[in-house]
PDB file of C-alpha atoms and ligand atoms in Angstrom:
ATOM      1  CA  MET A1199    -122.338  70.348 121.677  1.00  0.00           C
ATOM      2  CA  LYS A1200    -122.871  67.265 123.561  1.00  0.00           C
ATOM      3  CA  PHE A1201    -125.501  64.588 123.440  1.00  0.00           C
ATOM      4  CA  PHE A1202    -127.494  63.546 126.417  1.00  0.00           C
ATOM      5  CA  ILE A1203    -130.770  61.938 125.732  1.00  0.00           C
ATOM      6  CA  ASP A1204    -133.055  62.964 128.275  1.00  0.00           C
ATOM      7  CA  THR A1205    -135.382  59.082 128.976  1.00  0.00           C
ATOM      8  CA  ALA A1206    -135.100  56.506 131.783  1.00  0.00           C
ATOM      9  CA  ASN A1207    -135.364  53.669 129.356  1.00  0.00           C
ATOM     10  CA  ILE A1208    -132.632  51.417 129.364  1.00  0.00           C
ATOM     11  CA  GLU A1209    -133.324  50.061 125.907  1.00  0.00           C
ATOM     12  CA  GLN A1210    -133.150  53.854 124.213  1.00  0.00           C
ATOM     13  CA  ILE A1211    -130.653  54.487 126.522  1.00  0.00           C
ATOM     14  CA  LYS A1212    -128.593  51.047 124.616  1.00  0.00           C
ATOM     15  CA  GLU A1213    -129.883  52.192 121.516  1.00  0.00           C
ATOM     16  CA  ALA A1214    -128.530  56.044 121.981  1.00  0.00           C
ATOM     17  CA  GLN A1215    -125.401  54.304 123.376  1.00  0.00           C
ATOM     18  CA  ALA A1216    -124.910  51.837 120.228  1.00  0.00           C
ATOM     19  CA  LEU A1217    -124.690  54.921 118.228  1.00  0.00           C
ATOM     20  CA  GLY A1218    -121.744  56.105 119.629  1.00  0.00           C
ATOM     21  CA  VAL A1219    -122.900  59.410 119.990  1.00  0.00           C
ATOM     22  CA  LEU A1220    -124.279  59.600 123.325  1.00  0.00           C
ATOM     23  CA  ASP A1221    -122.453  62.151 126.330  1.00  0.00           C
ATOM     24  CA  GLY A1222    -124.991  61.408 129.153  1.00  0.00           C
ATOM     25  CA  VAL A1223    -128.293  60.484 130.719  1.00  0.00           C
ATOM     26  CA  THR A1224    -131.123  63.567 132.027  1.00  0.00           C
ATOM     27  CA  THR A1225    -133.597  61.942 133.666  1.00  0.00           C
ATOM     28  CA  ASN A1226    -136.527  63.048 136.053  1.00  0.00           C
ATOM     29  CA  PRO A1227    -139.540  62.350 138.212  1.00  0.00           C
ATOM     30  CA  SER A1228    -141.412  62.037 135.596  1.00  0.00           C
ATOM     31  CA  LEU A1229    -139.547  60.020 133.478  1.00  0.00           C
ATOM     32  CA  MET A1230    -138.712  57.601 135.925  1.00  0.00           C
ATOM     33  CA  ALA A1231    -142.604  56.955 136.410  1.00  0.00           C
ATOM     34  CA  LYS A1232    -143.725  56.553 132.587  1.00  0.00           C
ATOM     35  CA  GLU A1233    -140.734  53.370 133.160  1.00  0.00           C
ATOM     36  CA  GLY A1234    -143.148  52.043 136.146  1.00  0.00           C
ATOM     37  CA  ILE A1235    -139.174  52.931 138.340  1.00  0.00           C
ATOM     38  CA  LYS A1236    -141.138  53.029 142.536  1.00  0.00           C
ATOM     39  CA  GLY A1237    -139.737  52.341 145.116  1.00  0.00           C
ATOM     40  CA  GLU A1238    -136.391  54.210 146.684  1.00  0.00           C
ATOM     41  CA  GLU A1239    -134.699  50.669 145.996  1.00  0.00           C
ATOM     42  CA  ASN A1240    -135.670  50.627 142.677  1.00  0.00           C
ATOM     43  CA  ILE A1241    -135.407  54.134 141.902  1.00  0.00           C
ATOM     44  CA  PHE A1242    -131.536  53.707 143.012  1.00  0.00           C
ATOM     45  CA  ASN A1243    -130.621  50.674 141.191  1.00  0.00           C
ATOM     46  CA  HIS A1244    -132.229  51.714 138.153  1.00  0.00           C
ATOM     47  CA  TYR A1245    -129.643  55.050 137.544  1.00  0.00           C
ATOM     48  CA  LYS A1246    -126.498  52.658 138.755  1.00  0.00           C
ATOM     49  CA  THR A1247    -127.702  50.617 135.517  1.00  0.00           C
ATOM     50  CA  ILE A1248    -128.302  53.125 133.151  1.00  0.00           C
ATOM     51  CA  CYS A1249    -124.678  54.780 134.829  1.00  0.00           C
ATOM     52  CA  GLU A1250    -123.217  51.319 134.028  1.00  0.00           C
ATOM     53  CA  ILE A1251    -124.707  51.591 130.315  1.00  0.00           C
ATOM     54  CA  VAL A1252    -123.665  55.240 129.310  1.00  0.00           C
ATOM     55  CA  ASP A1253    -119.721  57.458 130.071  1.00  0.00           C
ATOM     56  CA  GLY A1254    -121.095  60.522 130.859  1.00  0.00           C
ATOM     57  CA  ASP A1255    -123.201  62.259 133.323  1.00  0.00           C
ATOM     58  CA  VAL A1256    -126.330  60.457 134.521  1.00  0.00           C
ATOM     59  CA  SER A1257    -128.709  63.368 136.043  1.00  0.00           C
ATOM     60  CA  ALA A1258    -131.285  62.822 138.617  1.00  0.00           C
ATOM     61  CA  GLU A1259    -133.371  64.464 140.401  1.00  0.00           C
ATOM     62  CA  VAL A1260    -134.115  65.227 144.002  1.00  0.00           C
ATOM     63  CA  ILE A1261    -136.953  65.327 145.377  1.00  0.00           C
ATOM     64  CA  SER A1262    -137.474  67.009 148.816  1.00  0.00           C
ATOM     65  CA  THR A1263    -137.664  70.808 148.299  1.00  0.00           C
ATOM     66  CA  ASP A1264    -136.427  71.926 151.615  1.00  0.00           C
ATOM     67  CA  PHE A1265    -132.969  72.594 151.819  1.00  0.00           C
ATOM     68  CA  GLU A1266    -131.964  69.968 154.601  1.00  0.00           C
ATOM     69  CA  GLY A1267    -134.157  67.007 152.758  1.00  0.00           C
ATOM     70  CA  MET A1268    -132.655  68.357 149.555  1.00  0.00           C
ATOM     71  CA  ILE A1269    -128.451  68.021 151.315  1.00  0.00           C
ATOM     72  CA  ARG A1270    -129.599  64.357 152.319  1.00  0.00           C
ATOM     73  CA  GLU A1271    -131.307  63.570 148.597  1.00  0.00           C
ATOM     74  CA  GLY A1272    -128.286  64.568 146.184  1.00  0.00           C
ATOM     75  CA  GLU A1273    -125.894  63.004 148.790  1.00  0.00           C
ATOM     76  CA  ILE A1274    -127.129  60.145 148.876  1.00  0.00           C
ATOM     77  CA  LEU A1275    -127.948  60.273 145.220  1.00  0.00           C
ATOM     78  CA  ALA A1276    -124.187  60.846 144.543  1.00  0.00           C
ATOM     79  CA  ALA A1277    -122.657  58.450 146.326  1.00  0.00           C
ATOM     80  CA  LEU A1278    -124.445  55.775 144.012  1.00  0.00           C
ATOM     81  CA  HIS A1279    -122.216  56.185 141.333  1.00  0.00           C
ATOM     82  CA  PRO A1280    -119.512  58.408 140.308  1.00  0.00           C
ATOM     83  CA  GLN A1281    -121.426  59.846 137.271  1.00  0.00           C
ATOM     84  CA  ILE A1282    -124.238  60.535 139.168  1.00  0.00           C
ATOM     85  CA  THR A1283    -125.203  63.937 138.228  1.00  0.00           C
ATOM     86  CA  VAL A1284    -127.558  65.864 141.288  1.00  0.00           C
ATOM     87  CA  LYS A1285    -129.975  67.083 140.020  1.00  0.00           C
ATOM     88  CA  VAL A1286    -132.329  69.985 141.564  1.00  0.00           C
ATOM     89  CA  PRO A1287    -134.853  72.328 140.804  1.00  0.00           C
ATOM     90  CA  MET A1288    -134.478  75.909 140.623  1.00  0.00           C
ATOM     91  CA  ILE A1289    -136.655  77.261 144.208  1.00  0.00           C
ATOM     92  CA  LYS A1290    -134.481  79.054 147.125  1.00  0.00           C
ATOM     93  CA  GLU A1291    -133.723  76.552 148.518  1.00  0.00           C
ATOM     94  CA  GLY A1292    -132.278  74.696 145.710  1.00  0.00           C
ATOM     95  CA  ILE A1293    -130.343  77.781 145.062  1.00  0.00           C
ATOM     96  CA  LYS A1294    -128.965  77.450 148.436  1.00  0.00           C
ATOM     97  CA  ALA A1295    -128.141  73.136 147.762  1.00  0.00           C
ATOM     98  CA  ILE A1296    -126.420  74.007 144.489  1.00  0.00           C
ATOM     99  CA  LYS A1297    -124.446  76.497 146.643  1.00  0.00           C
ATOM    100  CA  TYR A1298    -123.590  73.311 149.685  1.00  0.00           C
ATOM    101  CA  PHE A1299    -123.133  71.241 146.710  1.00  0.00           C
ATOM    102  CA  SER A1300    -120.473  72.424 144.392  1.00  0.00           C
ATOM    103  CA  ALA A1301    -118.743  73.426 147.995  1.00  0.00           C
ATOM    104  CA  LYS A1302    -118.183  69.402 147.756  1.00  0.00           C
ATOM    105  CA  ASN A1303    -117.378  69.500 144.377  1.00  0.00           C
ATOM    106  CA  ILE A1304    -120.642  67.061 143.636  1.00  0.00           C
ATOM    107  CA  ARG A1305    -121.498  67.783 140.351  1.00  0.00           C
ATOM    108  CA  THR A1306    -125.413  69.655 140.270  1.00  0.00           C
ATOM    109  CA  ASN A1307    -127.846  70.464 137.201  1.00  0.00           C
ATOM    110  CA  CYS A1308    -130.078  73.264 137.925  1.00  0.00           C
ATOM    111  CA  THR A1309    -133.763  72.003 136.440  1.00  0.00           C
ATOM    112  CA  LEU A1310    -136.756  73.846 135.794  1.00  0.00           C
ATOM    113  CA  VAL A1311    -135.236  77.710 134.578  1.00  0.00           C
ATOM    114  CA  PHE A1312    -137.157  79.608 132.564  1.00  0.00           C
ATOM    115  CA  SER A1313    -135.311  82.608 132.639  1.00  0.00           C
ATOM    116  CA  PRO A1314    -131.930  84.766 132.378  1.00  0.00           C
ATOM    117  CA  GLY A1315    -132.250  85.656 136.141  1.00  0.00           C
ATOM    118  CA  GLN A1316    -132.623  82.132 136.990  1.00  0.00           C
ATOM    119  CA  ALA A1317    -130.141  81.570 135.184  1.00  0.00           C
ATOM    120  CA  LEU A1318    -127.335  84.113 136.453  1.00  0.00           C
ATOM    121  CA  LEU A1319    -128.481  82.440 140.442  1.00  0.00           C
ATOM    122  CA  ALA A1320    -127.124  78.655 138.838  1.00  0.00           C
ATOM    123  CA  ALA A1321    -124.534  80.005 137.773  1.00  0.00           C
ATOM    124  CA  LYS A1322    -123.680  82.157 140.731  1.00  0.00           C
ATOM    125  CA  ALA A1323    -123.873  79.012 142.740  1.00  0.00           C
ATOM    126  CA  GLY A1324    -121.281  77.233 141.547  1.00  0.00           C
ATOM    127  CA  ALA A1325    -124.056  74.613 138.971  1.00  0.00           C
ATOM    128  CA  THR A1326    -122.162  72.720 136.776  1.00  0.00           C
ATOM    129  CA  TYR A1327    -125.246  73.146 134.071  1.00  0.00           C
ATOM    130  CA  VAL A1328    -127.995  75.108 133.826  1.00  0.00           C
ATOM    131  CA  SER A1329    -131.084  73.881 132.348  1.00  0.00           C
ATOM    132  CA  PRO A1330    -133.341  75.823 129.878  1.00  0.00           C
ATOM    133  CA  PHE A1331    -136.840  74.088 128.938  1.00  0.00           C
ATOM    134  CA  ILE A1332    -137.324  75.272 125.002  1.00  0.00           C
ATOM    135  CA  GLY A1333    -140.362  73.126 124.586  1.00  0.00           C
ATOM    136  CA  ARG A1334    -142.324  74.390 127.531  1.00  0.00           C
ATOM    137  CA  LEU A1335    -141.592  78.279 126.625  1.00  0.00           C
ATOM    138  CA  ASP A1336    -142.746  77.040 123.229  1.00  0.00           C
ATOM    139  CA  ASP A1337    -145.273  75.997 124.685  1.00  0.00           C
ATOM    140  CA  ILE A1338    -147.122  78.955 126.378  1.00  0.00           C
ATOM    141  CA  ALA A1339    -146.070  81.317 122.843  1.00  0.00           C
ATOM    142  CA  SER A1340    -142.587  82.354 124.665  1.00  0.00           C
ATOM    143  CA  ASP A1341    -139.340  81.693 122.895  1.00  0.00           C
ATOM    144  CA  GLY A1342    -137.329  78.981 124.366  1.00  0.00           C
ATOM    145  CA  VAL A1343    -134.845  79.000 121.913  1.00  0.00           C
ATOM    146  CA  ASP A1344    -134.365  82.687 122.090  1.00  0.00           C
ATOM    147  CA  LEU A1345    -133.422  82.077 126.164  1.00  0.00           C
ATOM    148  CA  VAL A1346    -131.232  79.678 126.139  1.00  0.00           C
ATOM    149  CA  TYR A1347    -129.629  82.132 123.360  1.00  0.00           C
ATOM    150  CA  LYS A1348    -129.790  84.672 125.834  1.00  0.00           C
ATOM    151  CA  ILE A1349    -128.022  82.458 129.226  1.00  0.00           C
ATOM    152  CA  VAL A1350    -124.935  81.807 126.523  1.00  0.00           C
ATOM    153  CA  GLN A1351    -124.670  85.429 125.508  1.00  0.00           C
ATOM    154  CA  MET A1352    -124.401  85.961 129.359  1.00  0.00           C
ATOM    155  CA  TYR A1353    -122.045  82.907 130.810  1.00  0.00           C
ATOM    156  CA  ARG A1354    -119.800  84.564 127.778  1.00  0.00           C
ATOM    157  CA  PHE A1355    -119.590  87.599 129.023  1.00  0.00           C
ATOM    158  CA  TYR A1356    -119.069  86.951 132.208  1.00  0.00           C
ATOM    159  CA  GLY A1357    -117.183  84.091 132.096  1.00  0.00           C
ATOM    160  CA  TYR A1358    -119.299  81.442 134.365  1.00  0.00           C
ATOM    161  CA  GLU A1359    -118.523  77.204 133.723  1.00  0.00           C
ATOM    162  CA  THR A1360    -122.058  76.551 134.010  1.00  0.00           C
ATOM    163  CA  GLN A1361    -123.114  74.743 131.050  1.00  0.00           C
ATOM    164  CA  VAL A1362    -126.230  75.517 128.932  1.00  0.00           C
ATOM    165  CA  LEU A1363    -128.143  72.210 128.630  1.00  0.00           C
ATOM    166  CA  ALA A1364    -131.158  72.384 126.360  1.00  0.00           C
ATOM    167  CA  ALA A1365    -134.020  70.504 128.327  1.00  0.00           C
ATOM    168  CA  SER A1366    -137.801  69.860 126.958  1.00  0.00           C
ATOM    169  CA  ILE A1367    -136.473  69.657 123.774  1.00  0.00           C
ATOM    170  CA  ARG A1368    -139.336  67.762 121.042  1.00  0.00           C
ATOM    171  CA  HIS A1369    -138.346  67.902 117.918  1.00  0.00           C
ATOM    172  CA  THR A1370    -135.238  67.737 115.761  1.00  0.00           C
ATOM    173  CA  GLN A1371    -135.022  71.343 114.418  1.00  0.00           C
ATOM    174  CA  HIS A1372    -134.618  72.436 117.855  1.00  0.00           C
ATOM    175  CA  ILE A1373    -131.570  70.274 118.547  1.00  0.00           C
ATOM    176  CA  ILE A1374    -130.342  73.062 114.917  1.00  0.00           C
ATOM    177  CA  GLN A1375    -131.746  75.639 116.396  1.00  0.00           C
ATOM    178  CA  CYS A1376    -129.238  75.002 120.225  1.00  0.00           C
ATOM    179  CA  VAL A1377    -126.835  74.284 117.736  1.00  0.00           C
ATOM    180  CA  GLU A1378    -127.077  77.692 116.545  1.00  0.00           C
ATOM    181  CA  VAL A1379    -127.032  79.982 119.578  1.00  0.00           C
ATOM    182  CA  GLY A1380    -123.758  77.937 120.956  1.00  0.00           C
ATOM    183  CA  ALA A1381    -125.835  75.376 123.318  1.00  0.00           C
ATOM    184  CA  ASP A1382    -123.007  73.157 125.561  1.00  0.00           C
ATOM    185  CA  VAL A1383    -125.577  70.139 125.659  1.00  0.00           C
ATOM    186  CA  ILE A1384    -128.375  69.115 124.248  1.00  0.00           C
ATOM    187  CA  THR A1385    -130.786  66.728 126.222  1.00  0.00           C
ATOM    188  CA  SER A1386    -133.569  65.622 123.640  1.00  0.00           C
ATOM    189  CA  PRO A1387    -135.179  62.481 122.623  1.00  0.00           C
ATOM    190  CA  LEU A1388    -133.548  59.434 121.168  1.00  0.00           C
ATOM    191  CA  SER A1389    -136.558  60.098 117.826  1.00  0.00           C
ATOM    192  CA  ALA A1390    -135.111  63.797 118.253  1.00  0.00           C
ATOM    193  CA  ILE A1391    -131.085  63.029 117.888  1.00  0.00           C
ATOM    194  CA  GLU A1392    -132.097  60.028 114.999  1.00  0.00           C
ATOM    195  CA  GLY A1393    -133.737  62.982 112.640  1.00  0.00           C
ATOM    196  CA  LEU A1394    -130.697  64.651 112.725  1.00  0.00           C
ATOM    197  CA  LEU A1395    -130.321  61.673 109.922  1.00  0.00           C
ATOM    198  CA  LYS A1396    -132.603  61.518 107.413  1.00  0.00           C
ATOM    199  CA  HIS A1397    -132.344  63.540 104.703  1.00  0.00           C
ATOM    200  CA  PRO A1398    -134.292  62.692 101.183  1.00  0.00           C
ATOM    201  CA  LEU A1399    -131.194  63.060  99.362  1.00  0.00           C
ATOM    202  CA  THR A1400    -128.917  60.730 101.005  1.00  0.00           C
ATOM    203  CA  ASP A1401    -131.786  57.834 101.417  1.00  0.00           C
ATOM    204  CA  SER A1402    -131.909  58.890  96.466  1.00  0.00           C
ATOM    205  CA  GLY A1403    -128.703  59.658  96.286  1.00  0.00           C
ATOM    206  CA  LEU A1404    -128.171  55.945  98.080  1.00  0.00           C
ATOM    207  CA  LYS A1405    -130.380  54.121  95.581  1.00  0.00           C
ATOM    208  CA  THR A1406    -128.310  55.185  93.109  1.00  0.00           C
ATOM    209  CA  PHE A1407    -125.575  54.621  93.940  1.00  0.00           C
ATOM    210  CA  LEU A1408    -126.143  50.391  94.794  1.00  0.00           C
ATOM    211  CA  SER A1409    -128.500  50.251  92.056  1.00  0.00           C
ATOM    212  CA  ASP A1410    -125.642  51.414  89.914  1.00  0.00           C
ATOM    213  CA  TYR A1411    -123.559  48.952  91.777  1.00  0.00           C
ATOM    214  CA  GLU A1412    -125.949  45.926  91.047  1.00  0.00           C
ATOM    215  CA  LYS A1413    -126.267  47.304  87.109  1.00  0.00           C
ATOM    216  CA  SER A1414    -122.172  47.836  86.633  1.00  0.00           C
ATOM    217  CA  GLN A1415    -122.095  43.713  88.019  1.00  0.00           C
ATOM    218  CA  GLU A1416    -124.533  42.404  85.208  1.00  0.00           C
TER     219      GLU A1416
HETATM  220  O1  G3P B1758    -134.909  67.734 130.818  1.00  0.00           O
HETATM  221  C1  G3P B1758    -136.588  68.011 130.476  1.00  0.00           C
HETATM  222  C2  G3P B1758    -137.782  67.711 130.392  1.00  0.00           C
HETATM  223  O2  G3P B1758    -137.652  66.334 130.374  1.00  0.00           O
HETATM  224  C3  G3P B1758    -138.298  67.660 129.608  1.00  0.00           C
HETATM  225  O3  G3P B1758    -139.033  68.248 128.978  1.00  0.00           O
HETATM  226  O4  G3P B1758    -141.164  67.431 126.983  1.00  0.00           O
HETATM  227  O5  G3P B1758    -141.556  67.704 129.812  1.00  0.00           O
HETATM  228  O6  G3P B1758    -141.033  69.603 128.540  1.00  0.00           O
HETATM  229  P1  G3P B1758    -140.786  68.016 128.864  1.00  0.00           P
END
């Protein structure tokens, strides 16, 4: 199970990297806007900065929605740094673009996936990653983790190499549920990853160990 952090915030990326368990980063235009990154040059530099902090894949999303625009943008993004993965939306033109990038050995992340049928198309086009959005499905009273389960089963049955990257993770329990259904990758906020550290019995146990040590030294 790979851990990606879903943010464009440099401090949080550094903190996750320092924890020693980070395998990559995903961003999207909303996350970039949240950090106040404006203008093509600044956006490109931001991606390069992220790549220099982490060791793994860094998803950078195209803004175009037509095939030619996606190709143009994706090739520029991929040339920025060897760790860049081109994030492409799950639309008709996006599938064509993923197929094109796949033939050129440019890694892709097919984003905004909400159904097994969409995931099937992404795999057939040769996407490196497919991103089912679990939190957004939960938001509309659907079952996001069940979608991850269905995609994992389908890919295993047919032997597709596309990795299932569970996205739109909102809390720690989502990560555990994704482990249970066999997601290859989770991308989540730092808070959800840090939630994995917490257990009251760890805290109380450590407190006792330390106080017993202190008493034994008196
Ligand atoms: O990776 C996609 C993710 O950023 C979407 O998350 O919380 O906006 O649904 P959210």
